[in-house]
CSV table of C-alpha atoms and ligand atoms in Angstrom, one decimal:
chain,number,residue,atom,x,y,z
A,1,MET,CA,-2.9,13.4,-67.9
A,2,LYS,CA,-5.0,15.3,-65.4
A,3,ALA,CA,-8.7,14.9,-65.7
A,4,VAL,CA,-11.9,15.2,-63.7
A,5,VAL,CA,-13.4,11.7,-63.8
A,6,ILE,CA,-16.9,11.4,-62.5
A,7,ARG,CA,-16.9,7.9,-60.8
A,8,GLU,CA,-20.0,8.1,-58.6
A,9,HIS,CA,-23.0,10.4,-58.0
A,10,GLY,CA,-22.5,12.7,-54.9
A,11,GLY,CA,-21.7,16.1,-53.6
A,12,LEU,CA,-18.9,18.5,-54.4
A,13,ASP,CA,-16.4,16.5,-52.4
A,14,THR,CA,-16.6,13.7,-54.9
A,15,LEU,CA,-15.0,16.0,-57.5
A,16,ARG,CA,-11.2,15.8,-57.8
A,17,VAL,CA,-8.5,16.1,-60.5
A,18,ASP,CA,-7.1,12.6,-61.1
A,19,ASP,CA,-4.1,11.3,-63.1
A,20,VAL,CA,-5.4,9.0,-65.8
A,21,PRO,CA,-3.9,7.5,-69.0
A,22,ALA,CA,-4.0,9.9,-71.9
A,23,PRO,CA,-6.4,8.7,-74.7
A,24,ARG,CA,-5.2,7.7,-78.2
A,25,PRO,CA,-6.9,8.9,-81.3
A,26,ALA,CA,-8.7,6.1,-83.2
A,27,GLU,CA,-9.3,6.1,-86.9
A,28,GLY,CA,-10.9,9.4,-88.0
A,29,GLU,CA,-10.2,11.1,-84.7
A,30,VAL,CA,-7.8,13.8,-83.6
A,31,LEU,CA,-6.1,14.2,-80.2
A,32,VAL,CA,-6.8,17.7,-78.9
A,33,ARG,CA,-4.9,19.4,-76.0
A,34,VAL,CA,-7.8,21.1,-74.2
A,35,ARG,CA,-7.1,24.8,-73.5
A,36,ALA,CA,-10.6,25.8,-72.3
A,37,VAL,CA,-13.8,23.9,-71.4
A,38,ALA,CA,-17.1,25.3,-70.3
A,39,LEU,CA,-19.4,24.0,-67.7
A,40,ASN,CA,-23.0,22.9,-68.5
A,41,ASN,CA,-25.9,21.3,-66.7
A,42,ILE,CA,-24.8,17.9,-67.9
A,43,ASP,CA,-21.6,18.2,-65.9
A,44,ILE,CA,-23.6,18.9,-62.7
A,45,TRP,CA,-26.1,16.1,-63.3
A,46,ALA,CA,-23.3,13.6,-64.2
A,47,ARG,CA,-21.9,14.3,-60.7
A,48,SER,CA,-25.1,14.9,-58.6
A,49,GLY,CA,-27.2,12.3,-60.3
A,50,PRO,CA,-30.1,13.2,-62.6
A,51,PRO,CA,-32.7,15.7,-61.4
A,52,GLY,CA,-35.5,14.0,-59.4
A,53,GLY,CA,-33.4,10.8,-59.6
A,54,ARG,CA,-35.2,9.9,-62.8
A,55,PRO,CA,-33.4,8.8,-66.0
A,56,VAL,CA,-33.1,11.7,-68.4
A,57,TYR,CA,-35.2,11.4,-71.6
A,58,PRO,CA,-34.3,10.1,-74.2
A,59,TRP,CA,-30.9,8.7,-73.1
A,60,GLY,CA,-31.6,7.2,-69.7
A,61,ARG,CA,-28.8,7.1,-67.2
A,62,LEU,CA,-25.3,8.3,-67.9
A,63,ARG,CA,-22.7,5.6,-67.8
A,64,LEU,CA,-20.0,6.1,-65.2
A,65,PRO,CA,-17.1,6.6,-65.0
A,66,MET,CA,-17.2,9.5,-67.4
A,67,ILE,CA,-15.0,12.5,-68.2
A,68,THR,CA,-17.6,15.2,-69.0
A,69,GLY,CA,-17.0,18.5,-70.8
A,70,VAL,CA,-19.2,19.3,-73.8
A,71,ASP,CA,-17.8,22.7,-74.9
A,72,VAL,CA,-14.1,22.5,-75.8
A,73,ALA,CA,-11.5,24.7,-77.4
A,74,GLY,CA,-7.8,23.7,-77.8
A,75,VAL,CA,-4.9,22.8,-80.0
A,76,VAL,CA,-4.5,19.8,-82.3
A,77,GLU,CA,-1.8,17.5,-80.8
A,78,GLU,CA,-1.9,14.5,-83.2
A,79,SER,CA,-4.1,13.0,-85.9
A,80,GLY,CA,-5.3,9.4,-85.9
A,81,PRO,CA,-5.2,7.1,-88.9
A,82,GLY,CA,-7.1,8.3,-92.0
A,83,VAL,CA,-7.4,11.9,-90.9
A,84,GLU,CA,-6.4,14.6,-93.3
A,85,GLY,CA,-6.4,18.4,-93.1
A,86,TRP,CA,-5.4,18.9,-89.5
A,87,ALA,CA,-1.9,19.6,-88.3
A,88,PRO,CA,-0.3,19.7,-84.8
A,89,GLY,CA,-0.7,23.3,-83.5
A,90,ASP,CA,-4.0,24.0,-85.2
A,91,ARG,CA,-6.3,26.0,-82.9
A,92,VAL,CA,-9.8,24.4,-82.9
A,93,VAL,CA,-13.2,24.5,-81.3
A,94,VAL,CA,-15.3,21.3,-81.0
A,95,CYS,CA,-18.8,20.9,-82.4
A,96,PRO,CA,-20.5,18.8,-79.7
A,97,ILE,CA,-23.1,17.1,-82.1
A,98,LEU,CA,-22.4,13.4,-82.6
A,99,TYR,CA,-24.3,11.9,-85.5
A,100,CYS,CA,-24.3,8.9,-87.9
A,101,GLY,CA,-24.2,10.9,-91.2
A,102,ARG,CA,-26.3,8.2,-93.0
A,103,CYS,CA,-29.9,8.3,-91.6
A,104,GLU,CA,-32.6,10.3,-93.4
A,105,PHE,CA,-32.3,13.1,-90.8
A,106,CYS,CA,-28.6,13.4,-91.3
A,107,LEU,CA,-29.0,13.4,-95.0
A,108,ALA,CA,-31.6,16.2,-94.6
A,109,GLY,CA,-29.0,18.2,-92.6
A,110,GLU,CA,-30.8,17.6,-89.3
A,111,GLN,CA,-27.9,16.0,-87.4
A,112,SER,CA,-29.5,16.7,-84.0
A,113,MET,CA,-32.5,14.6,-85.0
A,114,CYS,CA,-30.2,11.7,-86.0
A,115,VAL,CA,-31.4,8.2,-84.9
A,116,GLU,CA,-27.9,7.9,-83.3
A,117,TYR,CA,-27.7,11.4,-82.0
A,118,HIS,CA,-25.4,11.9,-79.0
A,119,ILE,CA,-23.5,14.7,-77.4
A,120,PHE,CA,-19.7,15.0,-77.0
A,121,GLY,CA,-18.7,15.1,-73.3
A,122,GLU,CA,-22.0,13.4,-72.3
A,123,HIS,CA,-21.9,10.1,-74.2
A,124,ARG,CA,-18.2,9.9,-75.0
A,125,PRO,CA,-15.4,11.4,-73.0
A,126,GLY,CA,-15.2,15.2,-73.2
A,127,GLY,CA,-13.0,18.0,-72.2
A,128,MET,CA,-12.6,18.1,-68.4
A,129,ALA,CA,-9.1,16.9,-69.0
A,130,GLU,CA,-5.8,17.9,-70.4
A,131,LEU,CA,-6.3,15.8,-73.6
A,132,THR,CA,-9.4,14.5,-75.4
A,133,THR,CA,-10.1,12.7,-78.7
A,134,VAL,CA,-12.5,14.2,-81.1
A,135,PRO,CA,-13.9,12.9,-84.5
A,136,ALA,CA,-12.1,15.0,-87.0
A,137,ARG,CA,-15.3,16.2,-88.7
A,138,ASN,CA,-16.3,17.8,-85.4
A,139,LEU,CA,-13.4,20.3,-85.4
A,140,LEU,CA,-13.8,23.9,-86.5
A,141,LEU,CA,-10.7,26.0,-87.1
A,142,LEU,CA,-10.3,28.9,-84.6
A,143,PRO,CA,-9.1,32.3,-86.0
A,144,ASP,CA,-6.1,33.8,-84.2
A,145,GLY,CA,-8.2,36.6,-82.9
A,146,THR,CA,-10.5,34.4,-80.9
A,147,SER,CA,-9.5,33.3,-77.4
A,148,PHE,CA,-9.9,29.7,-76.3
A,149,GLU,CA,-12.2,30.9,-73.4
A,150,THR,CA,-14.5,32.7,-75.8
A,151,ALA,CA,-14.7,29.8,-78.2
A,152,ALA,CA,-15.4,27.3,-75.4
A,153,ALA,CA,-18.1,29.4,-74.0
A,154,ALA,CA,-20.2,29.2,-77.1
A,155,PRO,CA,-20.9,25.8,-78.8
A,156,ALA,CA,-23.8,24.0,-76.9
A,157,CYS,CA,-25.7,27.0,-75.5
A,158,TYR,CA,-25.3,29.3,-78.5
A,159,ALA,CA,-26.2,26.6,-81.0
A,160,THR,CA,-29.3,25.8,-78.8
A,161,ALA,CA,-30.4,29.4,-78.6
A,162,TRP,CA,-29.8,29.9,-82.3
A,163,ARG,CA,-31.9,26.8,-83.1
A,164,GLY,CA,-34.7,27.9,-80.8
A,165,LEU,CA,-34.9,31.6,-81.7
A,166,ILE,CA,-34.0,31.7,-85.3
A,167,THR,CA,-34.3,28.4,-87.1
A,168,ALA,CA,-37.3,26.9,-85.2
A,169,GLY,CA,-38.9,30.0,-83.8
A,170,GLY,CA,-38.4,32.4,-86.7
A,171,LEU,CA,-37.7,35.4,-84.6
A,172,ARG,CA,-38.1,38.6,-86.6
A,173,ALA,CA,-36.8,42.2,-86.1
A,174,GLY,CA,-39.3,44.3,-84.2
A,175,GLU,CA,-40.8,41.4,-82.3
A,176,ASP,CA,-40.9,41.2,-78.5
A,177,LEU,CA,-38.9,38.3,-77.0
A,178,LEU,CA,-39.0,37.2,-73.4
A,179,VAL,CA,-35.9,35.2,-72.2
A,180,VAL,CA,-36.7,33.1,-69.2
A,181,GLY,CA,-33.7,32.0,-67.1
A,182,ALA,CA,-31.8,34.9,-68.7
A,183,SER,CA,-28.7,34.6,-66.6
A,184,GLY,CA,-27.9,30.9,-67.6
A,185,GLY,CA,-25.9,29.7,-70.6
A,186,VAL,CA,-28.8,29.4,-73.0
A,187,GLY,CA,-30.4,32.5,-71.5
A,188,THR,CA,-27.4,34.8,-72.0
A,189,ALA,CA,-27.0,33.4,-75.5
A,190,ALA,CA,-30.6,34.2,-76.2
A,191,LEU,CA,-30.2,37.8,-75.0
A,192,ALA,CA,-27.3,38.3,-77.5
A,193,ILE,CA,-29.0,36.5,-80.4
A,194,GLY,CA,-32.3,38.2,-79.8
A,195,ARG,CA,-30.7,41.6,-79.9
A,196,HIS,CA,-28.7,40.6,-83.0
A,197,ALA,CA,-32.0,39.6,-84.7
A,198,GLY,CA,-33.5,43.0,-84.0
A,199,ALA,CA,-36.0,42.0,-81.3
A,200,ARG,CA,-36.9,43.9,-78.2
A,201,VAL,CA,-35.7,41.6,-75.4
A,202,LEU,CA,-37.2,41.2,-71.9
A,203,ALA,CA,-35.0,39.2,-69.5
A,204,LEU,CA,-36.3,37.3,-66.5
A,205,VAL,CA,-33.6,37.2,-63.9
A,206,GLY,CA,-33.3,36.3,-60.2
A,207,ASP,CA,-31.9,39.4,-58.5
A,208,ALA,CA,-30.9,43.1,-59.0
A,209,GLU,CA,-27.3,42.4,-59.8
A,210,LYS,CA,-28.3,40.1,-62.7
A,211,ALA,CA,-30.9,42.6,-63.8
A,212,GLU,CA,-28.1,45.2,-64.1
A,213,LYS,CA,-26.0,42.8,-66.2
A,214,ALA,CA,-29.0,41.9,-68.4
A,215,SER,CA,-29.7,45.6,-68.8
A,216,ALA,CA,-26.1,46.3,-69.9
A,217,LEU,CA,-26.6,43.7,-72.7
A,218,GLY,CA,-29.5,45.8,-74.0
A,219,SER,CA,-32.5,44.0,-72.6
A,220,VAL,CA,-35.3,45.1,-70.2
A,221,PRO,CA,-34.9,43.1,-67.0
A,222,ILE,CA,-37.8,41.6,-64.9
A,223,ILE,CA,-36.7,40.4,-61.5
A,224,ARG,CA,-38.6,37.2,-60.7
A,225,ARG,CA,-38.8,37.6,-56.9
A,226,ASP,CA,-40.5,41.0,-57.4
A,227,HIS,CA,-42.9,39.5,-60.0
A,228,SER,CA,-43.7,35.9,-59.2
A,229,GLU,CA,-46.5,36.2,-61.7
A,230,PHE,CA,-44.2,37.7,-64.2
A,231,SER,CA,-46.7,37.5,-67.1
A,232,HIS,CA,-48.4,40.6,-65.5
A,233,ARG,CA,-45.2,42.6,-65.7
A,234,VAL,CA,-44.7,41.3,-69.3
A,235,ARG,CA,-48.1,42.6,-70.3
A,236,GLU,CA,-47.5,46.0,-68.6
A,237,LEU,CA,-44.3,46.3,-70.7
A,238,THR,CA,-45.8,45.1,-74.0
A,239,ARG,CA,-49.5,45.7,-73.6
A,240,ARG,CA,-50.6,42.3,-75.2
A,241,GLY,CA,-47.7,40.1,-74.4
A,242,VAL,CA,-44.6,39.0,-76.2
A,243,HIS,CA,-44.4,37.4,-79.7
A,244,MET,CA,-41.9,34.8,-78.4
A,245,VAL,CA,-40.7,33.2,-75.1
A,246,ILE,CA,-37.6,31.1,-74.8
A,247,ASP,CA,-37.9,28.9,-71.7
A,248,PRO,CA,-35.0,26.7,-70.8
A,249,VAL,CA,-36.3,26.3,-67.2
A,250,GLY,CA,-39.4,24.1,-67.5
A,251,ALA,CA,-42.1,23.3,-65.0
A,252,ALA,CA,-41.3,26.2,-62.6
A,253,THR,CA,-41.9,28.8,-65.3
A,254,TRP,CA,-44.0,27.2,-68.0
A,255,PRO,CA,-47.5,28.5,-66.9
A,256,GLU,CA,-46.3,32.1,-66.6
A,257,SER,CA,-44.2,31.8,-69.8
A,258,ILE,CA,-47.3,30.8,-71.7
A,259,ARG,CA,-49.4,33.5,-70.1
A,260,SER,CA,-46.7,36.0,-71.2
A,261,LEU,CA,-47.4,35.3,-74.9
A,262,ARG,CA,-49.7,37.4,-77.0
A,263,PRO,CA,-52.4,35.5,-79.0
A,264,GLY,CA,-50.6,33.6,-81.7
A,265,GLY,CA,-47.3,33.8,-79.8
A,266,ARG,CA,-44.8,30.9,-79.7
A,267,MET,CA,-42.9,29.4,-76.8
A,268,VAL,CA,-39.6,27.8,-77.6
A,269,ILE,CA,-38.6,25.1,-75.0
A,270,CYS,CA,-35.1,23.7,-74.7
A,271,GLY,CA,-34.6,22.7,-71.1
A,272,ALA,CA,-36.1,21.4,-67.9
A,273,THR,CA,-33.7,22.5,-65.2
A,274,GLY,CA,-36.7,23.7,-63.1
A,275,GLY,CA,-38.7,20.4,-63.5
A,276,GLU,CA,-40.2,18.5,-66.5
A,277,ARG,CA,-43.9,18.2,-65.5
A,278,PRO,CA,-45.6,21.6,-65.6
A,279,ASP,CA,-49.1,22.1,-64.2
A,280,LEU,CA,-51.1,24.0,-66.8
A,281,ASP,CA,-54.6,24.1,-68.3
A,282,ILE,CA,-54.0,23.3,-71.9
A,283,ARG,CA,-56.8,25.7,-73.0
A,284,GLU,CA,-54.4,28.5,-72.1
A,285,VAL,CA,-52.4,27.2,-75.1
A,286,TYR,CA,-54.9,26.5,-77.8
A,287,GLN,CA,-57.6,29.0,-77.0
A,288,ARG,CA,-55.0,31.8,-77.6
A,289,HIS,CA,-53.6,30.2,-80.8
A,290,ARG,CA,-50.3,29.8,-78.9
A,291,ARG,CA,-47.6,27.4,-80.1
A,292,ILE,CA,-45.1,25.3,-78.3
A,293,ILE,CA,-41.9,24.5,-80.2
A,294,GLY,CA,-39.3,22.0,-79.0
A,295,ALA,CA,-35.8,22.9,-79.8
A,296,PRO,CA,-32.8,21.3,-78.2
A,297,MET,CA,-29.3,21.6,-79.7
A,298,GLY,CA,-29.3,22.7,-83.3
A,299,ASN,CA,-27.9,20.9,-86.4
A,300,LEU,CA,-24.6,21.6,-88.1
A,301,ALA,CA,-26.0,24.6,-90.0
A,302,ASP,CA,-27.2,26.2,-86.7
A,303,PHE,CA,-23.8,25.5,-85.1
A,304,HIS,CA,-21.9,27.0,-88.0
A,305,ALA,CA,-24.2,30.0,-88.3
A,306,VAL,CA,-23.8,31.1,-84.7
A,307,MET,CA,-20.2,30.2,-84.4
A,308,ASP,CA,-19.4,32.3,-87.5
A,309,LEU,CA,-20.9,35.3,-85.6
A,310,VAL,CA,-19.0,34.4,-82.4
A,311,LEU,CA,-15.6,33.9,-84.2
A,312,ARG,CA,-16.1,37.2,-86.1
A,313,GLY,CA,-16.8,39.0,-82.8
A,314,VAL,CA,-20.3,40.0,-83.8
A,315,ILE,CA,-21.8,38.1,-80.9
A,316,ARG,CA,-19.7,38.0,-77.7
A,317,PRO,CA,-20.3,35.0,-75.4
A,318,VAL,CA,-21.0,36.2,-71.8
A,319,ILE,CA,-18.4,34.6,-69.4
A,320,HIS,CA,-19.0,34.7,-65.7
A,321,ALA,CA,-15.7,33.2,-64.5
A,322,VAL,CA,-12.6,31.6,-65.8
A,323,LEU,CA,-11.0,29.1,-63.3
A,324,PRO,CA,-8.2,26.6,-63.4
A,325,LEU,CA,-9.5,23.0,-63.7
A,326,GLU,CA,-8.2,22.4,-60.2
A,327,GLN,CA,-11.1,24.6,-59.0
A,328,ILE,CA,-13.7,22.3,-60.4
A,329,ARG,CA,-15.5,22.1,-57.1
A,330,GLU,CA,-15.8,25.9,-56.9
A,331,ALA,CA,-17.1,25.9,-60.5
A,332,HIS,CA,-19.8,23.3,-59.7
A,333,ARG,CA,-20.7,25.3,-56.5
A,334,ILE,CA,-21.2,28.6,-58.4
A,335,PHE,CA,-23.3,26.8,-61.1
A,336,GLN,CA,-25.4,24.9,-58.7
A,337,ALA,CA,-26.0,28.0,-56.5
A,338,ARG,CA,-27.1,29.8,-59.6
A,339,GLU,CA,-24.7,32.6,-58.8
A,340,HIS,CA,-23.4,32.9,-62.3
A,341,PHE,CA,-24.4,35.2,-65.2
A,342,GLY,CA,-23.1,33.5,-68.3
A,343,LYS,CA,-20.7,30.7,-68.8
A,344,ILE,CA,-18.1,29.3,-66.3
A,345,VAL,CA,-15.0,28.3,-68.2
A,346,LEU,CA,-12.3,26.0,-66.8
A,347,LEU,CA,-8.6,25.9,-68.0
A,348,PRO,CA,-7.0,22.4,-67.7
B,401,ZN,ZN1,-28.0,10.2,-88.6
């Protein structure tokens, strides 16, 4: 089968589509023909090496060679031993949460806190290939009306944004929400989920073109290059600051994100693409009763809650580009240059 196998860290020129043996489904697994797979930061880091060259907490270094690809939609090809309920031809989307099902966190329904928590396409081969094997319990049936591209654009980023804004952050109708990094995968998901929750959404973006797109999604854009101290602009727009910030960027935006909060406001953090060591006086947090809430990918309930909205067409994932898998270099280039607004989807 054709697959993008990351064999070494390096530039775009290390990316190519190889011919490799097709995987076989083990006990409890299903072989899925990948019809669409979305790009995430993990695909970039697997190829370029981790940001800053440091191992990524809590997993350390990625083991190579690896076929990445966290967000997958496709068609069931074959069931492995012991699998019931799936038939060849079933259209499916993959839940990327890998968990033991036995620890106290799993038993409490918090699979993304599992002591053996891992991610599909990061710690086991994923969907940057024509075929992939998936634990049967990670499959969700795709209704006929949902395209493979739409389904693949959603899982990791939309489950993360749902977890942060709704489950962990408790966003309520009428609150003001600032989405930092609003053009990225989690950012565009947060714009949609924030509006769905009835919040007034401010969107921090990089340029005028992205501001227009954020505006078309019903949010109030703030262009960062015009407002390097964007908390001032946030306070102009809201008087006392927002009730909630979601910040998937990290060190580069943390201080201004915290300053954008009104007293008692909460900052949800779920990424460190802009650095993991912020420079901040912690009094700015506690003297204003502000709260910082860590929220990476959600649990199964978060995944199903947001996917239900996506599959019913209530929330429409924002897709920047759909490219054939052969254009994997161009996909990585767009992502790394931050030219995208929404997800980049590849078709094997
Ligand atoms: Zn567990």
